[in-house]
Short mmCIF file of C-alpha atoms in Angstrom, two decimals:
data_model
loop_
_atom_site.label_atom_id
_atom_site.label_comp_id
_atom_site.label_asym_id
_atom_site.label_seq_id
_atom_site.Cartn_x
_atom_site.Cartn_y
_atom_site.Cartn_z
CA MET P 280 97.20 -144.39 -345.18
CA ALA P 281 95.47 -141.29 -343.86
CA ALA P 282 97.57 -141.46 -340.70
CA LEU P 283 100.76 -141.71 -342.76
CA THR P 284 99.74 -138.73 -344.89
CA ALA P 285 98.89 -136.68 -341.82
CA TRP P 286 102.25 -137.56 -340.28
CA PHE P 287 104.19 -136.64 -343.43
CA TRP P 288 102.43 -133.29 -343.89
CA ASN P 289 102.64 -132.34 -340.23
CA GLU P 290 102.32 -128.56 -340.04
CA ARG P 291 104.74 -128.31 -337.17
CA PHE P 292 107.48 -129.69 -339.38
CA TRP P 293 106.79 -127.87 -342.64
CA LEU P 294 105.57 -124.45 -341.51
CA PRO P 295 106.64 -121.74 -339.08
CA HIS P 296 104.92 -121.47 -335.74
CA ASN P 297 101.30 -120.27 -335.79
CA VAL P 298 100.92 -121.07 -339.50
CA THR P 299 98.71 -123.90 -340.81
CA TRP P 300 98.01 -125.41 -344.20
CA ALA P 301 94.52 -123.96 -343.99
CA ASP P 302 96.00 -120.47 -343.87
CA LEU P 303 97.64 -121.10 -347.24
CA ALA P 304 94.77 -123.01 -348.86
CA ASP P 305 92.41 -120.08 -349.41
CA PRO P 306 94.34 -116.96 -350.43
CA GLU P 307 92.79 -113.73 -351.61
CA PRO P 308 91.45 -113.52 -355.19
CA GLY P 309 94.31 -113.25 -357.68
CA VAL P 310 96.85 -114.58 -355.18
CA GLU P 311 98.32 -118.07 -355.42
CA TYR P 312 100.73 -119.90 -353.15
CA PRO P 313 102.85 -122.94 -354.08
CA LYS P 314 101.09 -126.28 -353.60
CA ALA P 315 102.62 -129.72 -353.33
CA GLY P 316 100.65 -130.91 -356.33
CA HIS P 317 102.41 -128.39 -358.55
CA VAL P 318 105.64 -130.40 -358.52
CA LEU P 319 103.87 -133.27 -360.29
CA SER P 320 103.53 -131.10 -363.38
CA ALA P 321 107.29 -131.40 -363.77
CA LEU P 322 106.97 -135.07 -364.78
CA PRO P 323 105.13 -134.62 -368.11
CA LEU P 324 107.31 -131.57 -368.78
CA ALA P 325 110.39 -133.74 -368.20
CA LEU P 326 109.17 -136.18 -370.85
CA GLY P 327 108.67 -133.22 -373.18
CA ILE P 328 112.21 -131.98 -372.50
CA PHE P 329 113.53 -135.47 -373.16
CA ALA P 330 111.70 -135.53 -376.52
CA VAL P 331 113.04 -132.08 -377.40
CA ARG P 332 116.52 -133.32 -376.59
CA ILE P 333 116.20 -136.22 -379.03
CA LEU P 334 115.10 -133.85 -381.80
CA PHE P 335 117.79 -131.31 -380.89
CA GLU P 336 120.60 -133.85 -380.99
CA ARG P 337 119.42 -135.27 -384.32
CA PHE P 338 118.60 -132.11 -386.26
CA ILE P 339 120.82 -129.45 -384.66
CA ALA P 340 123.73 -131.00 -382.76
CA ARG P 341 124.63 -133.61 -385.39
CA PRO P 342 124.84 -131.08 -388.27
CA CYS P 343 126.98 -128.84 -386.05
CA ALA P 344 129.25 -131.79 -385.31
CA PHE P 345 129.61 -132.57 -389.00
CA LEU P 346 130.54 -128.94 -389.69
CA LEU P 347 133.30 -129.36 -387.10
CA ARG P 348 134.34 -132.61 -388.85
CA ILE P 349 133.31 -134.79 -385.94
CA GLN P 350 132.29 -138.08 -387.48
CA ALA P 351 130.40 -141.09 -386.15
CA SER P 352 133.34 -143.36 -386.84
CA GLY P 353 132.92 -146.84 -385.50
CA HIS P 354 135.47 -148.75 -383.46
CA ARG P 355 137.44 -151.70 -384.75
CA VAL P 356 135.65 -154.95 -384.02
CA ALA P 357 137.38 -157.64 -381.99
CA GLN P 358 137.71 -161.06 -383.57
CA PRO P 359 134.79 -163.28 -382.47
CA ASN P 360 135.90 -165.68 -379.74
CA THR P 361 133.45 -167.52 -377.49
CA ILE P 362 135.88 -168.09 -374.62
CA LEU P 363 137.15 -164.52 -374.43
CA GLU P 364 133.63 -163.14 -374.83
CA LYS P 365 132.47 -165.24 -371.88
CA VAL P 366 135.35 -163.93 -369.74
CA PHE P 367 134.63 -160.37 -370.86
CA THR P 368 130.91 -160.44 -370.13
CA SER P 369 130.83 -162.70 -367.06
CA ILE P 370 134.14 -162.31 -365.23
CA THR P 371 136.25 -159.25 -366.01
CA LYS P 372 136.94 -156.71 -368.71
CA TYR P 373 140.48 -156.24 -367.37
CA PRO P 374 142.09 -159.68 -366.93
CA ASP P 375 145.15 -159.73 -364.71
CA GLY P 376 148.45 -161.35 -365.60
CA ARG P 377 147.54 -164.72 -364.16
CA ARG P 378 144.28 -164.94 -366.10
CA LEU P 379 146.01 -163.74 -369.26
CA GLU P 380 148.55 -166.54 -368.95
CA GLY P 381 145.77 -169.08 -368.47
CA LEU P 382 143.87 -167.82 -371.51
CA SER P 383 147.07 -167.81 -373.52
CA LYS P 384 147.61 -171.52 -372.83
CA GLN P 385 143.95 -172.35 -373.41
CA LEU P 386 143.71 -170.56 -376.77
CA ASP P 387 147.34 -170.93 -377.85
CA TRP P 388 147.47 -167.13 -378.29
CA ASP P 389 150.26 -164.92 -377.03
CA VAL P 390 149.46 -162.56 -374.16
CA ILE P 391 149.83 -159.41 -376.30
CA LYS P 392 147.20 -160.68 -378.73
CA ILE P 393 144.77 -161.38 -375.88
CA GLN P 394 145.41 -157.94 -374.39
CA ARG P 395 144.71 -156.40 -377.77
CA TRP P 396 141.47 -158.39 -378.07
CA PHE P 397 140.22 -157.09 -374.70
CA ARG P 398 141.20 -153.55 -375.67
CA LEU P 399 139.27 -153.74 -378.91
CA ARG P 400 136.32 -155.36 -377.17
CA ARG P 401 136.16 -152.59 -374.55
CA ASN P 402 136.30 -149.97 -377.28
CA GLN P 403 133.29 -151.56 -378.99
CA ASP P 404 131.12 -150.64 -376.00
CA LYS P 405 132.10 -146.99 -376.04
CA PRO P 406 129.97 -144.26 -377.56
CA SER P 407 131.29 -142.45 -380.60
CA LEU P 408 132.74 -138.98 -380.40
CA LEU P 409 129.67 -137.74 -382.27
CA THR P 410 127.37 -139.12 -379.57
CA LYS P 411 129.37 -137.42 -376.83
CA PHE P 412 129.45 -134.10 -378.69
CA CYS P 413 125.68 -134.13 -379.23
CA GLU P 414 125.05 -134.85 -375.54
CA SER P 415 127.32 -132.01 -374.46
CA MET P 416 125.80 -129.58 -376.95
CA TRP P 417 122.31 -130.31 -375.62
CA ARG P 418 123.40 -129.72 -372.04
CA PHE P 419 125.31 -126.60 -373.01
CA THR P 420 122.21 -125.21 -374.72
CA PHE P 421 119.88 -125.90 -371.81
CA TYR P 422 122.31 -124.72 -369.12
CA LEU P 423 122.97 -121.49 -371.00
CA TYR P 424 119.26 -120.91 -371.60
CA ILE P 425 118.18 -121.56 -367.99
CA PHE P 426 121.04 -119.42 -366.64
CA ILE P 427 120.12 -116.48 -368.88
CA TYR P 428 116.46 -116.87 -367.98
CA GLY P 429 117.30 -117.02 -364.28
CA VAL P 430 119.44 -113.88 -364.43
CA ARG P 431 116.78 -111.95 -366.38
CA PHE P 432 114.10 -113.09 -363.97
CA LEU P 433 116.09 -112.24 -360.84
CA LEU P 434 117.04 -108.80 -362.13
CA GLN P 435 113.35 -107.89 -361.83
CA THR P 436 112.95 -109.20 -358.27
CA PRO P 437 113.55 -107.28 -355.04
CA TRP P 438 115.24 -110.22 -353.27
CA LEU P 439 118.18 -110.18 -355.69
CA TRP P 440 119.17 -106.77 -354.34
CA ASP P 441 118.02 -107.29 -350.75
CA THR P 442 118.07 -110.93 -349.65
CA ARG P 443 116.03 -110.10 -346.56
CA GLN P 444 113.09 -109.87 -348.96
CA CYS P 445 113.24 -113.65 -349.16
CA TRP P 446 111.77 -113.80 -345.65
CA TYR P 447 109.50 -110.80 -345.25
CA ASN P 448 105.88 -111.92 -345.01
CA TYR P 449 106.97 -115.55 -345.22
CA PRO P 450 105.27 -117.96 -345.99
CA TYR P 451 102.57 -115.69 -347.46
CA GLN P 452 104.57 -114.95 -350.60
CA THR P 453 102.79 -114.95 -353.94
CA LEU P 454 103.67 -117.45 -356.63
CA THR P 455 104.14 -115.53 -359.88
CA PRO P 456 104.06 -117.16 -363.35
CA GLY P 457 107.75 -116.42 -363.92
CA LEU P 458 108.73 -117.93 -360.60
CA TYR P 459 106.61 -121.02 -361.26
CA TYR P 460 108.09 -121.47 -364.75
CA TYR P 461 111.68 -121.12 -363.49
CA TYR P 462 111.24 -123.64 -360.70
CA ILE P 463 109.23 -126.24 -362.59
CA THR P 464 111.48 -126.09 -365.67
CA GLU P 465 114.57 -126.62 -363.53
CA LEU P 466 112.89 -129.48 -361.71
CA ALA P 467 111.70 -131.04 -364.97
CA PHE P 468 115.19 -130.89 -366.44
CA TYR P 469 116.63 -132.90 -363.56
CA TRP P 470 113.82 -135.40 -363.93
CA SER P 471 114.75 -135.67 -367.62
CA LEU P 472 118.35 -136.36 -366.57
CA MET P 473 117.02 -139.17 -364.41
CA PHE P 474 115.25 -140.66 -367.43
CA SER P 475 118.13 -140.18 -369.84
CA GLN P 476 120.76 -141.50 -367.45
CA PHE P 477 119.73 -144.99 -368.50
CA THR P 478 120.29 -144.22 -372.20
CA ASP P 479 123.18 -141.75 -371.99
CA ILE P 480 126.88 -142.54 -372.05
CA LYS P 481 127.49 -145.02 -369.25
CA ARG P 482 129.90 -143.76 -366.63
CA LYS P 483 131.72 -145.22 -363.67
CA ASP P 484 129.85 -142.98 -361.26
CA PHE P 485 126.39 -143.95 -362.53
CA LEU P 486 125.12 -144.66 -358.99
CA ILE P 487 126.68 -141.51 -357.55
CA MET P 488 125.08 -139.33 -360.21
CA PHE P 489 121.77 -141.12 -359.75
CA VAL P 490 121.84 -140.21 -356.07
CA HIS P 491 122.96 -136.68 -356.96
CA HIS P 492 120.00 -136.17 -359.29
CA MET P 493 117.61 -137.58 -356.71
CA ALA P 494 119.03 -135.26 -354.05
CA THR P 495 118.69 -132.26 -356.38
CA ILE P 496 115.11 -133.17 -357.23
CA GLY P 497 114.37 -133.62 -353.54
CA LEU P 498 115.88 -130.26 -352.57
CA ILE P 499 114.04 -128.36 -355.31
CA SER P 500 110.74 -130.06 -354.48
CA PHE P 501 111.25 -129.54 -350.75
CA SER P 502 111.89 -125.81 -351.11
CA TYR P 503 108.88 -125.48 -353.42
CA VAL P 504 106.47 -127.18 -351.04
CA ASN P 505 107.35 -124.96 -348.07
CA ASN P 506 107.48 -121.84 -350.28
CA MET P 507 111.19 -121.08 -349.98
CA LEU P 508 111.12 -120.27 -353.68
CA ARG P 509 112.76 -116.88 -353.43
CA VAL P 510 115.96 -118.10 -351.87
CA GLY P 511 115.66 -121.23 -353.99
CA THR P 512 115.99 -119.16 -357.17
CA LEU P 513 119.21 -117.68 -355.81
CA VAL P 514 120.58 -121.15 -355.13
CA MET P 515 119.65 -122.38 -358.62
CA CYS P 516 121.12 -119.38 -360.40
CA VAL P 517 124.41 -119.64 -358.51
CA HIS P 518 124.68 -123.32 -359.40
CA ASP P 519 123.77 -122.75 -363.07
CA ALA P 520 126.45 -120.10 -363.57
CA SER P 521 129.31 -122.44 -364.45
CA ASP P 522 127.66 -125.49 -366.04
CA PHE P 523 127.48 -124.17 -369.61
CA LEU P 524 131.21 -123.30 -369.55
CA LEU P 525 132.05 -126.89 -368.70
CA GLU P 526 129.96 -128.24 -371.55
CA ALA P 527 131.52 -125.70 -373.92
CA ALA P 528 134.98 -126.90 -372.88
CA LYS P 529 133.99 -130.48 -373.61
CA MET P 530 132.66 -129.57 -377.04
CA ALA P 531 135.90 -127.75 -377.85
CA ASN P 532 137.82 -130.81 -376.76
CA TYR P 533 135.80 -133.11 -379.02
CA ALA P 534 136.35 -130.72 -381.93
CA LYS P 535 140.13 -130.83 -381.27
CA TYR P 536 140.37 -127.18 -380.29
CA GLN P 537 142.62 -128.00 -377.36
CA HIS P 538 143.72 -124.45 -376.59
CA LEU P 539 140.11 -123.24 -376.56
CA CYS P 540 139.19 -126.23 -374.39
CA ASP P 541 141.86 -125.34 -371.84
CA MET P 542 140.82 -121.67 -371.79
CA LEU P 543 137.16 -122.59 -371.28
CA PHE P 544 138.02 -125.03 -368.53
CA VAL P 545 140.09 -122.45 -366.69
CA GLY P 546 137.21 -120.00 -367.08
CA PHE P 547 134.85 -122.66 -365.74
CA ALA P 548 137.16 -123.20 -362.76
CA MET P 549 137.24 -119.48 -361.96
CA VAL P 550 133.46 -119.11 -362.18
CA PHE P 551 132.87 -122.31 -360.21
CA VAL P 552 135.15 -121.28 -357.35
CA GLY P 553 133.86 -117.70 -357.36
CA THR P 554 130.22 -118.71 -357.18
CA ARG P 555 130.53 -121.75 -354.91
CA LEU P 556 133.12 -120.46 -352.44
CA GLY P 557 132.29 -116.76 -352.65
CA ILE P 558 128.74 -115.87 -353.63
CA TYR P 559 127.07 -119.00 -352.26
CA PRO P 560 128.35 -118.86 -348.64
CA LEU P 561 128.56 -115.07 -348.31
CA TRP P 562 125.24 -114.31 -349.99
CA VAL P 563 122.98 -117.37 -350.00
CA LEU P 564 123.98 -119.11 -346.78
CA ASN P 565 124.12 -115.78 -344.99
CA THR P 566 120.46 -115.15 -345.72
CA THR P 567 119.25 -118.72 -345.09
CA LEU P 568 121.11 -119.06 -341.79
CA PHE P 569 121.17 -115.60 -340.25
CA GLU P 570 118.67 -113.26 -341.90
CA SER P 571 115.93 -115.90 -341.86
CA TRP P 572 116.67 -116.68 -338.20
CA GLU P 573 116.24 -113.01 -337.36
CA ILE P 574 113.03 -112.50 -339.39
CA ILE P 575 111.05 -115.77 -339.14
CA GLY P 576 113.00 -117.87 -336.64
CA PRO P 577 113.90 -121.56 -336.93
CA TYR P 578 111.47 -124.48 -337.20
CA PRO P 579 112.01 -128.17 -338.15
CA SER P 580 111.99 -127.89 -341.95
CA TRP P 581 114.15 -124.76 -341.66
CA TRP P 582 116.83 -126.86 -339.93
CA LEU P 583 116.63 -129.56 -342.60
CA PHE P 584 116.77 -127.05 -345.46
CA ASN P 585 119.86 -125.37 -344.05
CA ALA P 586 121.51 -128.70 -343.27
CA LEU P 587 121.16 -129.69 -346.93
CA LEU P 588 122.58 -126.36 -348.06
CA LEU P 589 125.54 -126.79 -345.72
CA VAL P 590 126.20 -130.25 -347.14
CA LEU P 591 126.29 -128.63 -350.56
CA GLN P 592 128.88 -126.18 -349.30
CA VAL P 593 131.11 -129.00 -348.08
CA LEU P 594 130.89 -130.57 -351.53
CA HIS P 595 131.71 -127.20 -353.10
CA VAL P 596 134.95 -127.04 -351.13
CA ILE P 597 135.98 -130.53 -352.22
CA TRP P 598 135.07 -129.97 -355.86
CA SER P 599 136.76 -126.57 -355.96
CA TYR P 600 140.02 -128.06 -354.72
CA LEU P 601 139.89 -130.77 -357.39
CA ILE P 602 138.92 -128.34 -360.15
CA LEU P 603 141.68 -125.90 -359.26
CA ARG P 604 144.21 -128.70 -359.33
CA ILE P 605 143.04 -129.67 -362.81
CA ALA P 606 143.07 -126.06 -364.00
CA PHE P 607 146.59 -125.57 -362.66
CA LYS P 608 147.85 -128.66 -364.44
CA ALA P 609 146.05 -127.60 -367.62
CA LEU P 610 147.93 -124.30 -367.50
CA SER P 611 151.29 -125.82 -366.60
CA ARG P 612 151.12 -128.73 -369.04
CA GLY P 613 149.00 -127.10 -371.71
CA LYS P 614 146.50 -129.94 -371.68
CA VAL P 615 143.37 -130.91 -369.81
CA SER P 616 143.78 -134.44 -368.53
CA LYS P 617 141.60 -137.48 -368.47
CA ASP P 618 138.45 -137.79 -366.38
CA ASP P 619 138.50 -141.10 -364.55
CA ARG P 620 134.78 -140.86 -363.80
CA SER P 621 133.55 -140.08 -367.28
CA ASP P 622 132.80 -142.86 -369.69
CA ILE P 623 133.18 -146.58 -369.13
CA GLU P 624 136.61 -145.82 -370.59
CA SER P 625 137.27 -142.25 -371.62
CA SER P 626 139.49 -142.61 -374.64
CA SER P 627 138.15 -143.90 -377.91
CA ASP P 628 141.38 -145.70 -378.78
CA GLU P 629 142.99 -146.67 -375.53
CA ASP P 630 146.71 -147.14 -375.51
CA GLU P 631 148.72 -150.07 -374.23
CA GLN P 632 149.46 -148.29 -370.94
CA VAL P 633 145.78 -148.23 -370.08
CA VAL P 634 145.48 -151.88 -371.03
CA LYS P 635 148.36 -152.81 -368.78
CA ASP P 636 147.14 -150.83 -365.80
CA PRO P 637 143.55 -149.55 -366.12
CA ARG P 638 143.76 -147.93 -362.68
CA LYS P 639 146.55 -145.58 -363.79
CA PRO P 640 145.26 -142.21 -365.06
CA ALA P 641 146.44 -141.24 -368.52
CA VAL P 642 147.02 -137.79 -370.00
CA ILE P 643 145.25 -137.04 -373.25
CA HIS P 644 147.50 -135.68 -376.02
CA ARG P 645 145.40 -134.03 -378.70
CA HIS P 646 143.03 -137.00 -378.91
CA PRO P 647 139.42 -135.76 -378.87
CA THR P 648 138.40 -138.22 -376.21
CA THR P 649 138.05 -136.54 -372.84
CA LYS P 650 134.49 -136.61 -371.62
CA GLY P 651 132.92 -135.80 -368.29
CA GLU P 652 129.46 -135.24 -366.84
CA ASN P 653 126.83 -133.30 -362.80
CA GLY P 654 125.56 -130.99 -361.92
CA THR P 655 125.57 -130.78 -359.92
CA ASN P 656 126.73 -132.64 -363.85
CA GLY P 657 130.67 -134.36 -364.94
CA HIS P 658 133.95 -132.62 -365.44
CA LEU P 659 137.06 -132.67 -367.57
CA THR P 660 139.43 -133.72 -364.84
CA LEU P 661 142.38 -135.78 -363.77
CA GLY P 662 141.94 -139.37 -362.76
CA THR P 663 141.47 -138.52 -359.11
CA TRP P 664 138.23 -136.61 -359.51
CA ALA P 665 135.28 -138.92 -359.02
CA GLN P 666 132.33 -136.54 -358.67
CA GLU P 667 130.30 -133.71 -360.54
CA HIS P 668 128.87 -130.43 -359.12
#
């Protein structure tokens, strides 16, 4: 075990040349550097955030939803049928024509009646509009809070105005209380998303988002351990800039304010593209790739850190293309369309077209049913978009 630990914390991987862990272990009085053990404090904080979320959704989000006349209306219940229930739970939720014909003969029901039964049964598993609104309002509140905090914090730092300050005297850069709070709170929130993913609205991209959250947690933890916190705050702030707009658009959609929803989504698209394709590569990647090379030079963990940031940029390009396509169609059609990756089935009352061909994307017409998630979290999109920022 000791050999494995020594291998994992190899100084030649984590630290620049001629720097050792011992150099960082005993700083001057009043000076503190990031330590690997600090990231563990995010776990109890994540549980606290999860508890706050439960209270927030019950005592703040629900009353707000009721003021907007969003009710916890239940779905119509399918007629109990042992045979159909067995097919639904064990075989398929979307029986094809051949299976429908077989069930029709077996039960002496017509095909339309069986299709309707499966539609009602699928709707029973969906969360109510109230549940989706409360989830979005919680995320909107946190994303807005952490973005405002990040901006206020960065306005007081020298590396916001001169990114070369991210690398001067590296890795001997002091950990301030504000910097620690910003990083650990962000990390704890993503841990809370990991916990809540198993109780939240189930989505088709559950595994993808699970991997996304793990990758985000890994990148934040990685940058903390090797004291790349300064540039890390820039990365986090850039990524937080658009999330609250997306959640606001979803809340407007649930409240049936379609025009406001479309405006917010277009605003989200503009901010997303501006930050991810403009500020991020020209400002953040410029300092991590070129300014850091000039000031501290490359070393193994430097290569890994930049490789991960470049992967993010590739994802930004893909997501921006998909978002712009959605925004364009929202402007041209006057509606934001369905998100194929959102809930198990997005709409609360699915129409016969969806029953006939569940793979075909549908356009929502004034029904308060569109829901998306990541972060990084989901998006109000057309059926072709299968991934969150």
